Amino acid sequence: MTVHVRRAEAEDRPTLMRLFTSVFGSPPASGEWEWKYDRNPSRAASVGAFEGDEAIGFFGGLATRFVGGGADLPGTSGVDVMTAPAARRLGRSGVYREMGQRFVEENRVLGIPFYFGFPNDRHRLAGERLLGFRTVERAGQWIRPVARPTLARRLRSRLRPVRVVDAFGPGHDVLTERLCARPGVRTDRSRTALAWRFGNRPGVRYLLLEASGGRESAGYAVLRFVGERALIVDLQAADEAGGAVVDL
């Protein structure tokens, strides 16, 4: 049967859920795809490979915006990239490559200049060979045990202008402007983007910390809790050499 590679639409969701389950052994968490693809305030294209009415491949676009240095462009990262087990022999040299090329074409029409991702080594090598991926750098990991703070540390922490917040307020807008004024581009850290990213994800717990600089935000950190681990998933400061990073 002929394989058709095209932009994935909302009505494809049932067959894509079956594909996800066949590839990963279980369906995605309830509400995860609706949050990721439907409620995202930014827009990007996702691509699927279909054999008849059944999906045999998917290349997801997690939309964002690329901002900084005077630029404000639509952007995306590649996520949920998969091919059905029965199609993988073809997928590496045929379906996978065609999906990747179509993904670029569809998102280029939307004005997206490039996309990025964090693949494991196997997918990175396949992407370099078949899709022209360019490796920027390896993602590192820092691990630090968290001990119960001493009384002196608890007293010092009360003097630091850091507080737990439910959402970032108007003072965050000035921080966003400062981040955008720096050279280079970065993903959107506006209040709208962060409210979606960290305030409405089903089944995921985040803790938002904000360092105050008077009426303006001096920086923020976001923690995600996974079992007994606390992961720092975002950390930004108006002055990276100042005290806000240490305080956070």
PDB file of C-alpha atoms in Angstrom:
ATOM      1  CA  MET A   1       0.000   0.000   0.000  1.00  0.00           C
ATOM      2  CA  THR A   2       1.225   3.527  -0.756  1.00  0.00           C
ATOM      3  CA  VAL A   3       2.576   5.625   2.100  1.00  0.00           C
ATOM      4  CA  HIS A   4       1.447   9.265   2.144  1.00  0.00           C
ATOM      5  CA  VAL A   5       3.432  11.844   4.112  1.00  0.00           C
ATOM      6  CA  ARG A   6       1.474  14.994   4.901  1.00  0.00           C
ATOM      7  CA  ARG A   7       0.712  17.552   7.574  1.00  0.00           C
ATOM      8  CA  ALA A   8      -0.965  15.925  10.573  1.00  0.00           C
ATOM      9  CA  GLU A   9      -4.390  17.265  11.507  1.00  0.00           C
ATOM     10  CA  ALA A  10      -6.562  17.098  14.615  1.00  0.00           C
ATOM     11  CA  GLU A  11      -8.714  14.329  13.118  1.00  0.00           C
ATOM     12  CA  ASP A  12      -5.606  12.119  12.885  1.00  0.00           C
ATOM     13  CA  ARG A  13      -5.291  12.007  16.669  1.00  0.00           C
ATOM     14  CA  PRO A  14      -6.895   8.534  17.199  1.00  0.00           C
ATOM     15  CA  THR A  15      -4.548   6.750  14.799  1.00  0.00           C
ATOM     16  CA  LEU A  16      -1.579   8.713  16.151  1.00  0.00           C
ATOM     17  CA  MET A  17      -2.485   7.556  19.658  1.00  0.00           C
ATOM     18  CA  ARG A  18      -2.441   3.956  18.415  1.00  0.00           C
ATOM     19  CA  LEU A  19       0.958   4.563  16.833  1.00  0.00           C
ATOM     20  CA  PHE A  20       2.319   6.100  20.035  1.00  0.00           C
ATOM     21  CA  THR A  21       1.112   3.113  22.058  1.00  0.00           C
ATOM     22  CA  SER A  22       2.666   0.609  19.636  1.00  0.00           C
ATOM     23  CA  VAL A  23       6.015   2.425  19.729  1.00  0.00           C
ATOM     24  CA  PHE A  24       6.289   3.291  23.424  1.00  0.00           C
ATOM     25  CA  GLY A  25       4.165   0.542  24.980  1.00  0.00           C
ATOM     26  CA  SER A  26       1.501   2.811  26.489  1.00  0.00           C
ATOM     27  CA  PRO A  27      -0.473   5.903  25.411  1.00  0.00           C
ATOM     28  CA  PRO A  28       0.736   9.392  26.351  1.00  0.00           C
ATOM     29  CA  ALA A  29      -0.417  10.826  29.661  1.00  0.00           C
ATOM     30  CA  SER A  30      -4.024  11.968  29.619  1.00  0.00           C
ATOM     31  CA  GLY A  31      -4.307  15.455  28.162  1.00  0.00           C
ATOM     32  CA  GLU A  32      -0.607  15.682  27.240  1.00  0.00           C
ATOM     33  CA  TRP A  33      -1.082  16.006  23.477  1.00  0.00           C
ATOM     34  CA  GLU A  34      -4.009  18.395  23.841  1.00  0.00           C
ATOM     35  CA  TRP A  35      -1.816  20.615  26.040  1.00  0.00           C
ATOM     36  CA  LYS A  36       1.215  20.270  23.770  1.00  0.00           C
ATOM     37  CA  TYR A  37      -0.392  20.726  20.352  1.00  0.00           C
ATOM     38  CA  ASP A  38      -3.854  22.260  20.831  1.00  0.00           C
ATOM     39  CA  ARG A  39      -3.494  24.716  23.727  1.00  0.00           C
ATOM     40  CA  ASN A  40      -0.015  25.977  22.855  1.00  0.00           C
ATOM     41  CA  PRO A  41      -0.251  29.767  22.237  1.00  0.00           C
ATOM     42  CA  SER A  42       2.261  29.427  19.367  1.00  0.00           C
ATOM     43  CA  ARG A  43       1.722  27.428  16.198  1.00  0.00           C
ATOM     44  CA  ALA A  44       3.884  24.979  14.243  1.00  0.00           C
ATOM     45  CA  ALA A  45       3.218  22.119  11.825  1.00  0.00           C
ATOM     46  CA  SER A  46       3.463  18.429  12.656  1.00  0.00           C
ATOM     47  CA  VAL A  47       3.812  15.756   9.978  1.00  0.00           C
ATOM     48  CA  GLY A  48       2.603  12.154   9.758  1.00  0.00           C
ATOM     49  CA  ALA A  49       3.167   9.181   7.478  1.00  0.00           C
ATOM     50  CA  PHE A  50      -0.024   7.264   6.696  1.00  0.00           C
ATOM     51  CA  GLU A  51      -0.641   3.913   5.094  1.00  0.00           C
ATOM     52  CA  GLY A  52      -4.315   4.047   4.240  1.00  0.00           C
ATOM     53  CA  ASP A  53      -6.052   5.391   7.348  1.00  0.00           C
ATOM     54  CA  GLU A  54      -3.365   4.183   9.745  1.00  0.00           C
ATOM     55  CA  ALA A  55      -0.420   6.284  10.932  1.00  0.00           C
ATOM     56  CA  ILE A  56       2.976   4.593  10.624  1.00  0.00           C
ATOM     57  CA  GLY A  57       5.112   7.644  11.465  1.00  0.00           C
ATOM     58  CA  PHE A  58       4.985  11.026  13.151  1.00  0.00           C
ATOM     59  CA  PHE A  59       7.226  14.109  13.419  1.00  0.00           C
ATOM     60  CA  GLY A  60       5.778  16.495  16.005  1.00  0.00           C
ATOM     61  CA  GLY A  61       6.336  20.252  16.176  1.00  0.00           C
ATOM     62  CA  LEU A  62       6.350  21.813  19.653  1.00  0.00           C
ATOM     63  CA  ALA A  63       5.769  25.461  18.798  1.00  0.00           C
ATOM     64  CA  THR A  64       7.503  28.436  20.383  1.00  0.00           C
ATOM     65  CA  ARG A  65       8.895  31.785  19.271  1.00  0.00           C
ATOM     66  CA  PHE A  66      12.544  32.654  18.648  1.00  0.00           C
ATOM     67  CA  VAL A  67      13.266  36.059  20.154  1.00  0.00           C
ATOM     68  CA  GLY A  68      16.344  38.161  20.836  1.00  0.00           C
ATOM     69  CA  GLY A  69      18.644  40.643  19.170  1.00  0.00           C
ATOM     70  CA  GLY A  70      15.686  42.412  17.596  1.00  0.00           C
ATOM     71  CA  ALA A  71      14.223  39.172  16.166  1.00  0.00           C
ATOM     72  CA  ASP A  72      10.753  37.840  16.907  1.00  0.00           C
ATOM     73  CA  LEU A  73      10.103  34.792  14.732  1.00  0.00           C
ATOM     74  CA  PRO A  74       7.905  31.703  14.930  1.00  0.00           C
ATOM     75  CA  GLY A  75       9.865  28.646  16.012  1.00  0.00           C
ATOM     76  CA  THR A  76       9.566  24.987  16.900  1.00  0.00           C
ATOM     77  CA  SER A  77      11.387  21.992  18.272  1.00  0.00           C
ATOM     78  CA  GLY A  78      11.023  18.451  16.960  1.00  0.00           C
ATOM     79  CA  VAL A  79       9.258  16.120  19.417  1.00  0.00           C
ATOM     80  CA  ASP A  80       7.408  12.786  19.500  1.00  0.00           C
ATOM     81  CA  VAL A  81       9.370  11.544  16.473  1.00  0.00           C
ATOM     82  CA  MET A  82       8.448   7.900  15.844  1.00  0.00           C
ATOM     83  CA  THR A  83       7.863   5.212  13.252  1.00  0.00           C
ATOM     84  CA  ALA A  84       5.782   2.065  13.664  1.00  0.00           C
ATOM     85  CA  PRO A  85       7.847  -1.045  14.499  1.00  0.00           C
ATOM     86  CA  ALA A  86       6.791  -2.740  11.250  1.00  0.00           C
ATOM     87  CA  ALA A  87       7.867   0.311   9.233  1.00  0.00           C
ATOM     88  CA  ARG A  88      11.268   0.945  10.797  1.00  0.00           C
ATOM     89  CA  ARG A  89      13.238  -0.918   8.153  1.00  0.00           C
ATOM     90  CA  LEU A  90      11.789   1.473   5.609  1.00  0.00           C
ATOM     91  CA  GLY A  91      11.577   4.349   8.063  1.00  0.00           C
ATOM     92  CA  ARG A  92      15.282   4.882   8.499  1.00  0.00           C
ATOM     93  CA  SER A  93      15.988   5.386   4.813  1.00  0.00           C
ATOM     94  CA  GLY A  94      12.579   6.299   3.393  1.00  0.00           C
ATOM     95  CA  VAL A  95       9.661   7.274   5.627  1.00  0.00           C
ATOM     96  CA  TYR A  96      11.818   8.925   8.290  1.00  0.00           C
ATOM     97  CA  ARG A  97      13.706  11.012   5.758  1.00  0.00           C
ATOM     98  CA  GLU A  98      10.527  12.016   3.904  1.00  0.00           C
ATOM     99  CA  MET A  99       8.801  13.022   7.142  1.00  0.00           C
ATOM    100  CA  GLY A 100      11.797  15.101   8.175  1.00  0.00           C
ATOM    101  CA  GLN A 101      11.946  16.889   4.836  1.00  0.00           C
ATOM    102  CA  ARG A 102       8.201  17.529   4.815  1.00  0.00           C
ATOM    103  CA  PHE A 103       8.412  18.813   8.400  1.00  0.00           C
ATOM    104  CA  VAL A 104      10.934  21.441   7.289  1.00  0.00           C
ATOM    105  CA  GLU A 105       8.845  22.406   4.258  1.00  0.00           C
ATOM    106  CA  GLU A 106       5.600  22.786   6.214  1.00  0.00           C
ATOM    107  CA  ASN A 107       7.204  24.889   8.935  1.00  0.00           C
ATOM    108  CA  ARG A 108       9.158  27.022   6.496  1.00  0.00           C
ATOM    109  CA  VAL A 109       5.816  28.112   5.031  1.00  0.00           C
ATOM    110  CA  LEU A 110       4.891  29.338   8.537  1.00  0.00           C
ATOM    111  CA  GLY A 111       8.052  31.461   8.646  1.00  0.00           C
ATOM    112  CA  ILE A 112      10.015  29.170  10.956  1.00  0.00           C
ATOM    113  CA  PRO A 113      13.726  29.486  10.054  1.00  0.00           C
ATOM    114  CA  PHE A 114      15.004  26.343  11.794  1.00  0.00           C
ATOM    115  CA  TYR A 115      14.055  23.799  14.431  1.00  0.00           C
ATOM    116  CA  PHE A 116      15.975  22.195  17.270  1.00  0.00           C
ATOM    117  CA  GLY A 117      15.757  19.193  19.555  1.00  0.00           C
ATOM    118  CA  PHE A 118      17.509  17.060  22.147  1.00  0.00           C
ATOM    119  CA  PRO A 119      17.820  13.616  20.534  1.00  0.00           C
ATOM    120  CA  ASN A 120      19.578  10.626  22.034  1.00  0.00           C
ATOM    121  CA  ASP A 121      22.727   9.451  20.254  1.00  0.00           C
ATOM    122  CA  ARG A 122      20.900   6.975  18.008  1.00  0.00           C
ATOM    123  CA  HIS A 123      18.442   9.546  16.728  1.00  0.00           C
ATOM    124  CA  ARG A 124      21.142  12.202  16.496  1.00  0.00           C
ATOM    125  CA  LEU A 125      23.258  10.018  14.208  1.00  0.00           C
ATOM    126  CA  ALA A 126      20.224   9.157  12.061  1.00  0.00           C
ATOM    127  CA  GLY A 127      19.328  12.843  11.835  1.00  0.00           C
ATOM    128  CA  GLU A 128      22.860  13.835  10.858  1.00  0.00           C
ATOM    129  CA  ARG A 129      22.994  11.161   8.157  1.00  0.00           C
ATOM    130  CA  LEU A 130      19.517  11.523   6.694  1.00  0.00           C
ATOM    131  CA  LEU A 131      18.320  15.044   7.518  1.00  0.00           C
ATOM    132  CA  GLY A 132      21.441  17.163   7.842  1.00  0.00           C
ATOM    133  CA  PHE A 133      21.244  17.713  11.611  1.00  0.00           C
ATOM    134  CA  ARG A 134      24.039  19.908  12.986  1.00  0.00           C
ATOM    135  CA  THR A 135      25.184  19.112  16.509  1.00  0.00           C
ATOM    136  CA  VAL A 136      25.662  22.274  18.570  1.00  0.00           C
ATOM    137  CA  GLU A 137      26.813  20.757  21.847  1.00  0.00           C
ATOM    138  CA  ARG A 138      26.028  17.877  24.157  1.00  0.00           C
ATOM    139  CA  ALA A 139      23.524  18.561  26.916  1.00  0.00           C
ATOM    140  CA  GLY A 140      25.203  18.266  30.291  1.00  0.00           C
ATOM    141  CA  GLN A 141      23.772  17.388  33.684  1.00  0.00           C
ATOM    142  CA  TRP A 142      24.613  18.702  37.124  1.00  0.00           C
ATOM    143  CA  ILE A 143      23.473  16.728  40.170  1.00  0.00           C
ATOM    144  CA  ARG A 144      23.552  18.072  43.710  1.00  0.00           C
ATOM    145  CA  PRO A 145      22.154  16.327  46.803  1.00  0.00           C
ATOM    146  CA  VAL A 146      19.700  18.495  48.712  1.00  0.00           C
ATOM    147  CA  ALA A 147      20.249  18.386  52.466  1.00  0.00           C
ATOM    148  CA  ARG A 148      18.039  19.885  55.121  1.00  0.00           C
ATOM    149  CA  PRO A 149      19.160  23.528  55.485  1.00  0.00           C
ATOM    150  CA  THR A 150      20.786  24.660  58.705  1.00  0.00           C
ATOM    151  CA  LEU A 151      19.150  27.277  60.900  1.00  0.00           C
ATOM    152  CA  ALA A 152      21.620  29.906  59.680  1.00  0.00           C
ATOM    153  CA  ARG A 153      20.789  29.147  56.050  1.00  0.00           C
ATOM    154  CA  ARG A 154      17.062  29.320  56.758  1.00  0.00           C
ATOM    155  CA  LEU A 155      17.503  32.721  58.391  1.00  0.00           C
ATOM    156  CA  ARG A 156      19.599  34.023  55.487  1.00  0.00           C
ATOM    157  CA  SER A 157      17.017  32.779  52.980  1.00  0.00           C
ATOM    158  CA  ARG A 158      14.365  34.968  54.612  1.00  0.00           C
ATOM    159  CA  LEU A 159      16.433  38.022  53.731  1.00  0.00           C
ATOM    160  CA  ARG A 160      16.689  37.088  50.078  1.00  0.00           C
ATOM    161  CA  PRO A 161      14.081  38.606  47.753  1.00  0.00           C
ATOM    162  CA  VAL A 162      12.884  35.217  46.431  1.00  0.00           C
ATOM    163  CA  ARG A 163       9.313  34.040  46.686  1.00  0.00           C
ATOM    164  CA  VAL A 164       7.140  31.204  45.447  1.00  0.00           C
ATOM    165  CA  VAL A 165       4.510  32.431  42.975  1.00  0.00           C
ATOM    166  CA  ASP A 166       1.511  30.848  41.291  1.00  0.00           C
ATOM    167  CA  ALA A 167       2.135  32.820  38.085  1.00  0.00           C
ATOM    168  CA  PHE A 168       4.459  35.559  36.890  1.00  0.00           C
ATOM    169  CA  GLY A 169       3.023  39.070  37.148  1.00  0.00           C
ATOM    170  CA  PRO A 170       3.542  42.348  35.252  1.00  0.00           C
ATOM    171  CA  GLY A 171       7.036  42.754  36.738  1.00  0.00           C
ATOM    172  CA  HIS A 172       8.110  39.820  34.572  1.00  0.00           C
ATOM    173  CA  ASP A 173       7.567  41.857  31.390  1.00  0.00           C
ATOM    174  CA  VAL A 174      10.655  43.993  32.034  1.00  0.00           C
ATOM    175  CA  LEU A 175      12.760  40.850  32.502  1.00  0.00           C
ATOM    176  CA  THR A 176      11.419  39.510  29.203  1.00  0.00           C
ATOM    177  CA  GLU A 177      12.466  42.729  27.451  1.00  0.00           C
ATOM    178  CA  ARG A 178      15.978  42.463  28.883  1.00  0.00           C
ATOM    179  CA  LEU A 179      16.320  38.845  27.809  1.00  0.00           C
ATOM    180  CA  CYS A 180      15.132  39.724  24.297  1.00  0.00           C
ATOM    181  CA  ALA A 181      17.659  42.582  24.053  1.00  0.00           C
ATOM    182  CA  ARG A 182      20.618  40.207  24.411  1.00  0.00           C
ATOM    183  CA  PRO A 183      22.528  39.063  21.321  1.00  0.00           C
ATOM    184  CA  GLY A 184      21.400  35.829  19.701  1.00  0.00           C
ATOM    185  CA  VAL A 185      17.994  34.179  19.879  1.00  0.00           C
ATOM    186  CA  ARG A 186      16.242  32.183  22.563  1.00  0.00           C
ATOM    187  CA  THR A 187      12.838  30.609  23.019  1.00  0.00           C
ATOM    188  CA  ASP A 188       9.933  32.758  24.193  1.00  0.00           C
ATOM    189  CA  ARG A 189       9.874  33.523  27.924  1.00  0.00           C
ATOM    190  CA  SER A 190       6.891  35.892  27.884  1.00  0.00           C
ATOM    191  CA  ARG A 191       4.235  35.622  30.580  1.00  0.00           C
ATOM    192  CA  THR A 192       1.827  34.047  28.074  1.00  0.00           C
ATOM    193  CA  ALA A 193       4.319  31.374  27.061  1.00  0.00           C
ATOM    194  CA  LEU A 194       5.326  30.547  30.638  1.00  0.00           C
ATOM    195  CA  ALA A 195       1.717  30.424  31.842  1.00  0.00           C
ATOM    196  CA  TRP A 196       1.013  27.767  29.223  1.00  0.00           C
ATOM    197  CA  ARG A 197       4.307  25.925  29.688  1.00  0.00           C
ATOM    198  CA  PHE A 198       4.304  25.675  33.472  1.00  0.00           C
ATOM    199  CA  GLY A 199       0.770  26.497  34.579  1.00  0.00           C
ATOM    200  CA  ASN A 200      -1.452  24.136  32.637  1.00  0.00           C
ATOM    201  CA  ARG A 201       0.434  20.924  31.862  1.00  0.00           C
ATOM    202  CA  PRO A 202      -1.684  17.932  32.932  1.00  0.00           C
ATOM    203  CA  GLY A 203      -0.187  15.684  35.575  1.00  0.00           C
ATOM    204  CA  VAL A 204       3.087  17.609  35.940  1.00  0.00           C
ATOM    205  CA  ARG A 205       3.952  19.574  39.074  1.00  0.00           C
ATOM    206  CA  TYR A 206       6.075  22.710  38.818  1.00  0.00           C
ATOM    207  CA  LEU A 207       7.260  25.171  41.462  1.00  0.00           C
ATOM    208  CA  LEU A 208       7.786  28.770  40.315  1.00  0.00           C
ATOM    209  CA  LEU A 209      10.324  30.946  42.130  1.00  0.00           C
ATOM    210  CA  GLU A 210      10.810  34.646  41.422  1.00  0.00           C
ATOM    211  CA  ALA A 211      13.598  36.952  42.541  1.00  0.00           C
ATOM    212  CA  SER A 212      12.324  40.458  43.142  1.00  0.00           C
ATOM    213  CA  GLY A 213      14.098  43.593  41.962  1.00  0.00           C
ATOM    214  CA  GLY A 214      11.650  46.095  43.389  1.00  0.00           C
ATOM    215  CA  ARG A 215       8.685  46.324  41.033  1.00  0.00           C
ATOM    216  CA  GLU A 216      10.576  44.345  38.414  1.00  0.00           C
ATOM    217  CA  SER A 217      11.532  40.691  38.299  1.00  0.00           C
ATOM    218  CA  ALA A 218      15.275  40.146  38.675  1.00  0.00           C
ATOM    219  CA  GLY A 219      14.983  36.515  37.603  1.00  0.00           C
ATOM    220  CA  TYR A 220      13.114  33.278  38.046  1.00  0.00           C
ATOM    221  CA  ALA A 221      13.596  29.538  38.365  1.00  0.00           C
ATOM    222  CA  VAL A 222      11.204  26.669  37.664  1.00  0.00           C
ATOM    223  CA  LEU A 223      11.461  23.288  39.374  1.00  0.00           C
ATOM    224  CA  ARG A 224       9.803  20.082  38.222  1.00  0.00           C
ATOM    225  CA  PHE A 225       9.367  17.288  40.730  1.00  0.00           C
ATOM    226  CA  VAL A 226       9.929  13.710  39.547  1.00  0.00           C
ATOM    227  CA  GLY A 227       9.846  11.226  42.407  1.00  0.00           C
ATOM    228  CA  GLU A 228      12.470  12.359  44.915  1.00  0.00           C
ATOM    229  CA  ARG A 229      14.261  14.569  42.380  1.00  0.00           C
ATOM    230  CA  ALA A 230      13.770  18.293  41.790  1.00  0.00           C
ATOM    231  CA  LEU A 231      14.790  19.265  38.258  1.00  0.00           C
ATOM    232  CA  ILE A 232      15.640  22.868  37.377  1.00  0.00           C
ATOM    233  CA  VAL A 233      13.892  23.157  34.010  1.00  0.00           C
ATOM    234  CA  ASP A 234      14.298  26.918  33.528  1.00  0.00           C
ATOM    235  CA  LEU A 235      16.545  29.554  35.108  1.00  0.00           C
ATOM    236  CA  GLN A 236      16.781  33.146  33.864  1.00  0.00           C
ATOM    237  CA  ALA A 237      18.164  36.331  35.393  1.00  0.00           C
ATOM    238  CA  ALA A 238      18.362  39.940  34.272  1.00  0.00           C
ATOM    239  CA  ASP A 239      21.999  40.051  35.473  1.00  0.00           C
ATOM    240  CA  GLU A 240      23.578  36.607  35.199  1.00  0.00           C
ATOM    241  CA  ALA A 241      26.643  37.792  37.097  1.00  0.00           C
ATOM    242  CA  GLY A 242      24.565  39.252  39.922  1.00  0.00           C
ATOM    243  CA  GLY A 243      23.143  37.711  43.055  1.00  0.00           C
ATOM    244  CA  ALA A 244      19.743  36.657  41.715  1.00  0.00           C
ATOM    245  CA  VAL A 245      21.076  33.379  40.268  1.00  0.00           C
ATOM    246  CA  VAL A 246      22.610  32.418  43.612  1.00  0.00           C
ATOM    247  CA  ASP A 247      19.476  33.485  45.496  1.00  0.00           C
ATOM    248  CA  LEU A 248      17.261  31.410  43.235  1.00  0.00           C
TER     249      LEU A 248
END
